[in-house]
mmCIF file of C-alpha atoms and ligand atoms in Angstrom:
data_model
loop_
_atom_site.group_PDB
_atom_site.id
_atom_site.type_symbol
_atom_site.label_atom_id
_atom_site.label_comp_id
_atom_site.label_asym_id
_atom_site.label_seq_id
_atom_site.Cartn_x
_atom_site.Cartn_y
_atom_site.Cartn_z
ATOM 1 C CA MET A 1 6.627 16.570 -10.926
ATOM 2 C CA ASP A 2 6.800 14.994 -7.479
ATOM 3 C CA ILE A 3 5.576 11.131 -7.000
ATOM 4 C CA GLY A 4 2.741 12.046 -4.886
ATOM 5 C CA ASP A 5 1.442 14.455 -7.412
ATOM 6 C CA ARG A 6 1.548 12.079 -10.294
ATOM 7 C CA ILE A 7 -0.098 9.434 -8.416
ATOM 8 C CA CYS A 8 -2.966 12.305 -8.004
ATOM 9 C CA ARG A 9 -2.833 13.139 -11.651
ATOM 10 C CA GLU A 10 -3.186 9.826 -12.868
ATOM 11 C CA CYS A 11 -5.798 8.432 -10.882
ATOM 12 C CA ALA A 12 -7.925 11.582 -11.488
ATOM 13 C CA THR A 13 -8.260 9.781 -14.659
ATOM 14 C CA ARG A 14 -7.884 6.205 -14.483
ATOM 15 C CA LYS A 15 -7.371 3.416 -11.803
ATOM 16 C CA LEU A 16 -4.140 2.265 -11.112
ATOM 17 C CA HIS A 17 -2.257 -0.837 -9.742
ATOM 18 C CA PHE A 18 0.688 -0.817 -7.114
ATOM 19 C CA SER A 19 2.621 -3.939 -6.781
ATOM 20 C CA LEU A 20 3.813 -4.508 -3.171
ATOM 21 C CA ILE A 21 6.846 -6.561 -2.468
ATOM 22 C CA ASP A 22 8.282 -7.589 0.780
ATOM 23 C CA PRO A 23 11.874 -7.801 1.118
ATOM 24 C CA ASP A 24 11.091 -10.734 3.973
ATOM 25 C CA LYS A 25 9.613 -13.072 1.217
ATOM 26 C CA GLN A 26 12.560 -13.466 -1.341
ATOM 27 C CA SER A 27 16.367 -12.549 -2.219
ATOM 28 C CA PRO A 28 17.000 -8.910 -3.431
ATOM 29 C CA GLU A 29 17.736 -10.217 -6.731
ATOM 30 C CA ALA A 30 14.339 -12.142 -6.721
ATOM 31 C CA ALA A 31 12.365 -9.102 -5.924
ATOM 32 C CA GLY A 32 14.127 -7.246 -8.714
ATOM 33 C CA LYS A 33 12.940 -9.936 -11.176
ATOM 34 C CA ILE A 34 9.540 -9.140 -9.492
ATOM 35 C CA ALA A 35 9.560 -5.716 -10.155
ATOM 36 C CA SER A 36 10.853 -5.727 -13.738
ATOM 37 C CA PHE A 37 8.369 -8.480 -14.634
ATOM 38 C CA VAL A 38 5.131 -5.779 -13.051
ATOM 39 C CA GLU A 39 6.909 -2.973 -14.929
ATOM 40 C CA SER A 40 6.256 -4.803 -17.943
ATOM 41 C CA VAL A 41 2.655 -5.373 -17.537
ATOM 42 C CA GLY A 42 1.638 -2.092 -16.531
ATOM 43 C CA SER A 43 1.810 -2.024 -13.091
ATOM 44 C CA PHE A 44 2.194 1.855 -12.039
ATOM 45 C CA ALA A 45 4.300 1.712 -8.977
ATOM 46 C CA VAL A 46 6.336 -0.499 -6.681
ATOM 47 C CA MET A 47 5.951 -0.511 -2.788
ATOM 48 C CA VAL A 48 8.461 -1.763 -0.845
ATOM 49 C CA GLY A 49 7.290 -2.814 2.910
ATOM 50 C CA GLY A 50 5.877 -5.967 5.378
ATOM 51 C CA SER A 51 5.298 -6.937 9.066
ATOM 52 C CA THR A 52 8.082 -9.193 9.574
ATOM 53 C CA LEU A 53 11.334 -7.221 8.342
ATOM 54 C CA LEU A 54 14.684 -7.742 9.970
ATOM 55 C CA SER A 55 16.735 -4.512 8.963
ATOM 56 C CA GLN A 56 17.444 -1.661 7.118
ATOM 57 C CA ALA A 57 20.033 -3.560 5.505
ATOM 58 C CA GLN A 58 17.712 -5.987 4.086
ATOM 59 C CA VAL A 59 14.964 -3.341 2.829
ATOM 60 C CA ASP A 60 18.051 -1.289 1.425
ATOM 61 C CA ALA A 61 19.333 -4.334 -0.494
ATOM 62 C CA THR A 62 15.859 -4.940 -1.976
ATOM 63 C CA VAL A 63 15.617 -1.588 -2.943
ATOM 64 C CA MET A 64 18.683 -1.171 -4.931
ATOM 65 C CA ALA A 65 17.738 -4.545 -6.333
ATOM 66 C CA ILE A 66 14.463 -3.284 -7.424
ATOM 67 C CA LYS A 67 15.904 0.336 -8.340
ATOM 68 C CA ARG A 68 18.620 -1.568 -10.953
ATOM 69 C CA GLN A 69 15.750 -3.432 -12.748
ATOM 70 C CA CYS A 70 12.978 -1.453 -13.177
ATOM 71 C CA GLU A 71 12.118 2.348 -13.377
ATOM 72 C CA LEU A 72 8.943 2.503 -11.766
ATOM 73 C CA PRO A 73 8.963 4.888 -8.598
ATOM 74 C CA VAL A 74 9.766 2.544 -5.371
ATOM 75 C CA ILE A 75 7.863 3.641 -2.462
ATOM 76 C CA LEU A 76 8.557 2.512 0.856
ATOM 77 C CA PHE A 77 5.396 1.184 2.860
ATOM 78 C CA PRO A 78 7.039 0.859 6.040
ATOM 79 C CA SER A 79 6.190 -0.941 9.454
ATOM 80 C CA GLY A 80 8.863 1.247 11.351
ATOM 81 C CA ALA A 81 11.018 3.990 11.415
ATOM 82 C CA ARG A 82 13.993 1.640 11.365
ATOM 83 C CA PHE A 83 12.934 0.260 7.773
ATOM 84 C CA LEU A 84 13.339 3.100 5.885
ATOM 85 C CA SER A 85 15.678 3.451 2.907
ATOM 86 C CA ARG A 86 17.833 6.181 1.573
ATOM 87 C CA TYR A 87 17.566 4.503 -1.787
ATOM 88 C CA ALA A 88 13.765 4.669 -2.429
ATOM 89 C CA ASP A 89 12.233 7.373 -4.490
ATOM 90 C CA ALA A 90 9.365 8.090 -1.631
ATOM 91 C CA VAL A 91 8.192 6.799 1.487
ATOM 92 C CA PHE A 92 4.023 6.730 2.329
ATOM 93 C CA PHE A 93 4.383 8.438 5.492
ATOM 94 C CA MET A 94 1.197 7.108 7.330
ATOM 95 C CA SER A 95 -0.241 6.405 10.646
ATOM 96 C CA LEU A 96 -1.984 3.307 11.209
ATOM 97 C CA MET A 97 -4.869 5.091 12.651
ATOM 98 C CA ASN A 98 -6.622 2.509 14.558
ATOM 99 C CA SER A 99 -3.782 0.979 16.382
ATOM 100 C CA ARG A 100 -3.959 0.854 20.020
ATOM 101 C CA ARG A 101 -0.191 1.589 20.177
ATOM 102 C CA LEU A 102 0.818 5.360 19.935
ATOM 103 C CA GLU A 103 4.143 4.048 18.047
ATOM 104 C CA PHE A 104 2.320 3.325 15.153
ATOM 105 C CA VAL A 105 -0.049 6.266 15.141
ATOM 106 C CA MET A 106 2.642 8.790 15.402
ATOM 107 C CA ARG A 107 6.124 7.722 17.357
ATOM 108 C CA GLU A 108 7.324 5.658 14.833
ATOM 109 C CA GLN A 109 6.361 8.575 12.214
ATOM 110 C CA VAL A 110 8.320 10.972 14.627
ATOM 111 C CA ALA A 111 11.289 8.765 14.987
ATOM 112 C CA GLY A 112 11.755 8.569 10.987
ATOM 113 C CA SER A 113 10.937 12.476 9.888
ATOM 114 C CA LEU A 114 14.541 13.592 10.490
ATOM 115 C CA PHE A 115 15.754 10.498 8.348
ATOM 116 C CA VAL A 116 13.468 11.395 5.518
ATOM 117 C CA LYS A 117 14.303 15.005 5.273
ATOM 118 C CA GLN A 118 18.006 14.333 5.276
ATOM 119 C CA SER A 119 17.892 11.562 2.591
ATOM 120 C CA GLY A 120 15.451 13.330 0.375
ATOM 121 C CA ILE A 121 13.131 10.790 -0.222
ATOM 122 C CA GLU A 122 9.904 11.951 -0.576
ATOM 123 C CA PRO A 123 7.114 11.477 1.872
ATOM 124 C CA ILE A 124 3.483 10.930 0.767
ATOM 125 C CA SER A 125 1.154 11.515 3.677
ATOM 126 C CA MET A 126 -1.258 8.501 3.837
ATOM 127 C CA GLY A 127 -4.025 7.583 6.717
ATOM 128 C CA TYR A 128 -3.632 3.750 6.890
ATOM 129 C CA VAL A 129 -6.544 1.551 8.678
ATOM 130 C CA ILE A 130 -6.839 -2.101 8.711
ATOM 131 C CA VAL A 131 -10.405 -3.977 8.192
ATOM 132 C CA GLU A 132 -11.119 -7.594 9.401
ATOM 133 C CA PRO A 133 -9.485 -10.028 8.999
ATOM 134 C CA GLY A 134 -6.502 -7.800 9.396
ATOM 135 C CA MET A 135 -4.135 -10.751 9.387
ATOM 136 C CA THR A 136 -0.191 -10.166 10.401
ATOM 137 C CA ALA A 137 -0.284 -6.543 10.044
ATOM 138 C CA GLY A 138 -3.260 -6.021 12.406
ATOM 139 C CA ARG A 139 -1.773 -8.463 15.171
ATOM 140 C CA ILE A 140 1.937 -6.824 14.733
ATOM 141 C CA GLY A 141 0.265 -3.236 14.708
ATOM 142 C CA GLU A 142 -2.149 -4.261 17.366
ATOM 143 C CA VAL A 143 -4.891 -2.815 15.551
ATOM 144 C CA ASP A 144 -8.616 -2.232 16.571
ATOM 145 C CA LEU A 145 -9.887 -3.554 13.647
ATOM 146 C CA ILE A 146 -12.620 -2.194 11.789
ATOM 147 C CA LYS A 147 -15.207 -5.017 11.708
ATOM 148 C CA LYS A 148 -16.153 -5.937 8.074
ATOM 149 C CA ASP A 149 -19.713 -4.536 7.727
ATOM 150 C CA ASP A 150 -18.893 -1.522 9.698
ATOM 151 C CA ALA A 151 -18.863 1.175 6.750
ATOM 152 C CA ARG A 152 -19.729 3.947 9.097
ATOM 153 C CA SER A 153 -16.416 3.727 11.280
ATOM 154 C CA ALA A 154 -14.428 3.282 7.807
ATOM 155 C CA VAL A 155 -15.946 6.499 6.579
ATOM 156 C CA GLY A 156 -15.228 8.326 10.061
ATOM 157 C CA TYR A 157 -11.635 7.205 9.520
ATOM 158 C CA ALA A 158 -11.380 8.487 6.310
ATOM 159 C CA LEU A 159 -12.996 11.885 6.922
ATOM 160 C CA ALA A 160 -10.683 11.985 10.064
ATOM 161 C CA ALA A 161 -7.545 11.526 7.628
ATOM 162 C CA GLN A 162 -8.944 13.913 5.213
ATOM 163 C CA PHE A 163 -9.321 16.825 7.805
ATOM 164 C CA LEU A 164 -5.933 16.080 9.172
ATOM 165 C CA GLY A 165 -4.616 17.098 5.817
ATOM 166 C CA MET A 166 -3.610 13.332 4.575
ATOM 167 C CA ARG A 167 -3.248 13.141 0.890
ATOM 168 C CA PHE A 168 -4.324 9.337 0.122
ATOM 169 C CA PHE A 169 -6.354 6.514 2.489
ATOM 170 C CA TYR A 170 -5.424 3.070 2.599
ATOM 171 C CA LEU A 171 -8.386 0.201 3.479
ATOM 172 C CA GLU A 172 -6.386 -2.529 4.335
ATOM 173 C CA ALA A 173 -7.745 -6.366 4.962
ATOM 174 C CA GLY A 174 -4.220 -7.663 5.492
ATOM 175 C CA SER A 175 -1.880 -9.461 3.452
ATOM 176 C CA GLY A 176 -3.236 -12.644 2.238
ATOM 177 C CA ALA A 177 -6.654 -11.961 3.856
ATOM 178 C CA SER A 178 -9.227 -14.750 2.980
ATOM 179 C CA SER A 179 -11.584 -11.923 1.680
ATOM 180 C CA PRO A 180 -10.990 -8.360 0.624
ATOM 181 C CA VAL A 181 -12.643 -5.173 2.188
ATOM 182 C CA SER A 182 -16.399 -4.994 0.933
ATOM 183 C CA ASP A 183 -17.552 -3.013 -2.096
ATOM 184 C CA GLU A 184 -20.093 -1.386 0.655
ATOM 185 C CA MET A 185 -17.208 -0.257 2.643
ATOM 186 C CA ILE A 186 -15.138 1.459 -0.346
ATOM 187 C CA ARG A 187 -18.445 2.978 -1.595
ATOM 188 C CA ALA A 188 -19.466 4.228 1.639
ATOM 189 C CA VAL A 189 -16.031 5.925 2.000
ATOM 190 C CA LYS A 190 -15.614 7.246 -1.841
ATOM 191 C CA GLY A 191 -19.332 8.488 -1.124
ATOM 192 C CA GLN A 192 -18.168 10.486 1.930
ATOM 193 C CA ALA A 193 -14.685 11.455 1.682
ATOM 194 C CA GLY A 194 -12.624 13.574 -0.938
ATOM 195 C CA LEU A 195 -9.180 11.713 -1.130
ATOM 196 C CA PRO A 196 -7.978 8.951 -3.476
ATOM 197 C CA VAL A 197 -8.303 5.577 -1.838
ATOM 198 C CA PHE A 198 -5.906 2.256 -1.761
ATOM 199 C CA VAL A 199 -7.514 -1.051 -1.115
ATOM 200 C CA GLY A 200 -5.336 -3.999 -0.857
ATOM 201 C CA GLY A 201 -5.194 -7.159 1.125
ATOM 202 C CA GLY A 202 -6.691 -10.624 -0.456
ATOM 203 C CA ILE A 203 -7.377 -9.218 -4.013
ATOM 204 C CA ARG A 204 -6.622 -12.542 -6.128
ATOM 205 C CA ASP A 205 -7.873 -12.257 -9.460
ATOM 206 C CA ALA A 206 -9.597 -10.126 -12.208
ATOM 207 C CA GLU A 207 -12.815 -10.045 -11.059
ATOM 208 C CA MET A 208 -12.119 -8.808 -7.572
ATOM 209 C CA ALA A 209 -9.955 -6.265 -8.754
ATOM 210 C CA ARG A 210 -12.771 -4.999 -11.079
ATOM 211 C CA GLN A 211 -15.068 -5.256 -8.202
ATOM 212 C CA LYS A 212 -13.207 -3.203 -5.791
ATOM 213 C CA ALA A 213 -12.152 -0.369 -8.810
ATOM 214 C CA ALA A 214 -15.801 -0.512 -9.610
ATOM 215 C CA ALA A 215 -16.673 0.184 -5.828
ATOM 216 C CA GLY A 216 -14.470 3.254 -6.069
ATOM 217 C CA ALA A 217 -11.066 1.989 -5.083
ATOM 218 C CA ASP A 218 -8.264 4.361 -6.973
ATOM 219 C CA ILE A 219 -5.641 2.331 -6.425
ATOM 220 C CA ILE A 220 -5.684 -1.647 -6.078
ATOM 221 C CA VAL A 221 -2.649 -3.267 -4.292
ATOM 222 C CA THR A 222 -1.713 -6.634 -4.583
ATOM 223 C CA GLY A 223 1.324 -8.325 -3.050
ATOM 224 C CA SER A 224 1.670 -11.991 -1.628
ATOM 225 C CA ALA A 225 0.141 -14.030 -4.475
ATOM 226 C CA LEU A 226 2.831 -11.920 -6.616
ATOM 227 C CA GLU A 227 5.791 -13.758 -4.821
ATOM 228 C CA ALA A 228 4.200 -16.888 -3.998
ATOM 229 C CA SER A 229 3.036 -17.987 -7.338
ATOM 230 C CA SER A 230 4.530 -18.292 -11.113
ATOM 231 C CA ASP A 231 0.345 -18.516 -11.998
ATOM 232 C CA PHE A 232 -0.411 -15.256 -10.282
ATOM 233 C CA ARG A 233 2.480 -14.003 -12.852
ATOM 234 C CA GLN A 234 -0.105 -15.057 -15.716
ATOM 235 C CA ARG A 235 -2.954 -13.333 -13.816
ATOM 236 C CA LEU A 236 -1.418 -9.956 -13.319
ATOM 237 C CA PRO A 237 -2.152 -8.583 -17.310
ATOM 238 C CA GLY A 238 -5.858 -9.856 -16.513
ATOM 239 C CA ILE A 239 -6.069 -7.977 -13.202
ATOM 240 C CA ILE A 240 -4.115 -4.516 -14.315
ATOM 241 C CA ALA A 241 -6.674 -4.682 -17.726
ATOM 242 C CA ALA A 242 -9.798 -5.182 -15.333
ATOM 243 C CA ILE A 243 -9.014 -2.344 -12.971
ATOM 244 C CA GLY A 244 -8.368 -0.051 -16.246
ATOM 245 C CA GLY A 245 -11.562 -1.144 -17.467
ATOM 246 C CA ALA A 246 -13.728 -0.313 -13.952
ATOM 247 C CA LYS A 247 -15.919 2.336 -13.930
ATOM 248 C CA ASP A 248 -17.055 3.875 -10.693
HETATM 249 C C1 1GP B 1 -0.823 -6.027 1.967
HETATM 250 O O1 1GP B 1 -2.549 -4.984 1.220
HETATM 251 C C2 1GP B 1 -1.345 -5.480 0.764
HETATM 252 O O2 1GP B 1 -0.373 -4.733 2.673
HETATM 253 C C3 1GP B 1 -1.335 -6.730 -0.583
HETATM 254 O O3 1GP B 1 -2.260 -7.682 0.043
HETATM 255 O O4 1GP B 1 -0.661 -9.596 -0.160
HETATM 256 O O5 1GP B 1 -3.125 -9.783 -0.140
HETATM 257 O O6 1GP B 1 -2.157 -9.109 -1.871
HETATM 258 P P1 1GP B 1 -1.843 -9.284 -0.386
#
């Protein structure tokens, strides 16, 4: 079964946690150790990506180190075609739907599509939108941020993603956001759209993760805090347990 199918099947019955590792934030070896840790505490997949990557070689080295140290699916979360790695299992083939730049909406996808086909990594289609505060991803992606309280726009993007045939939808507040996407926005999106919803950006503890899952998030993504703080390593099992216990 391919990875997209596995995610769909699993998130039909339970909430999932994905760990985001940014190759720019630590050495490949350290990334491998983080991946081994997140696997041991029940994260479902490792996403690899970031807004400030330097080279494909940097992504390749990080993906290979992760693959050496853990057996979770490794899914690219790319900021551009030049950061794809043939060593990953899959790629979120996503459009940054609320960017003002055609590059991030469609041109980078066109530039990377033949590489994805020839390397055999599995493309998993996703509509990706950035909500206030947006952080680095919002700035670099030249995004017309969705206002925090504008659930109606978020619903519009989610339905557009669904009608365009995308498989997943991602509500992103930006890595390191001071506050995550609101419960109201998640509830509104899940109330209207029929596709699994990722929520990430600024989710730092078990209670926040539980609330987002209870509001309807199917998949919770955490990233930067994991890289920066060993304290978070102690908290990650609690976050994963809280997501697992959450009810919509
Ligand atoms: C960023 O949503 C992810 O794309 C993760 O955000 O680094 O704040 O956990 P954090």
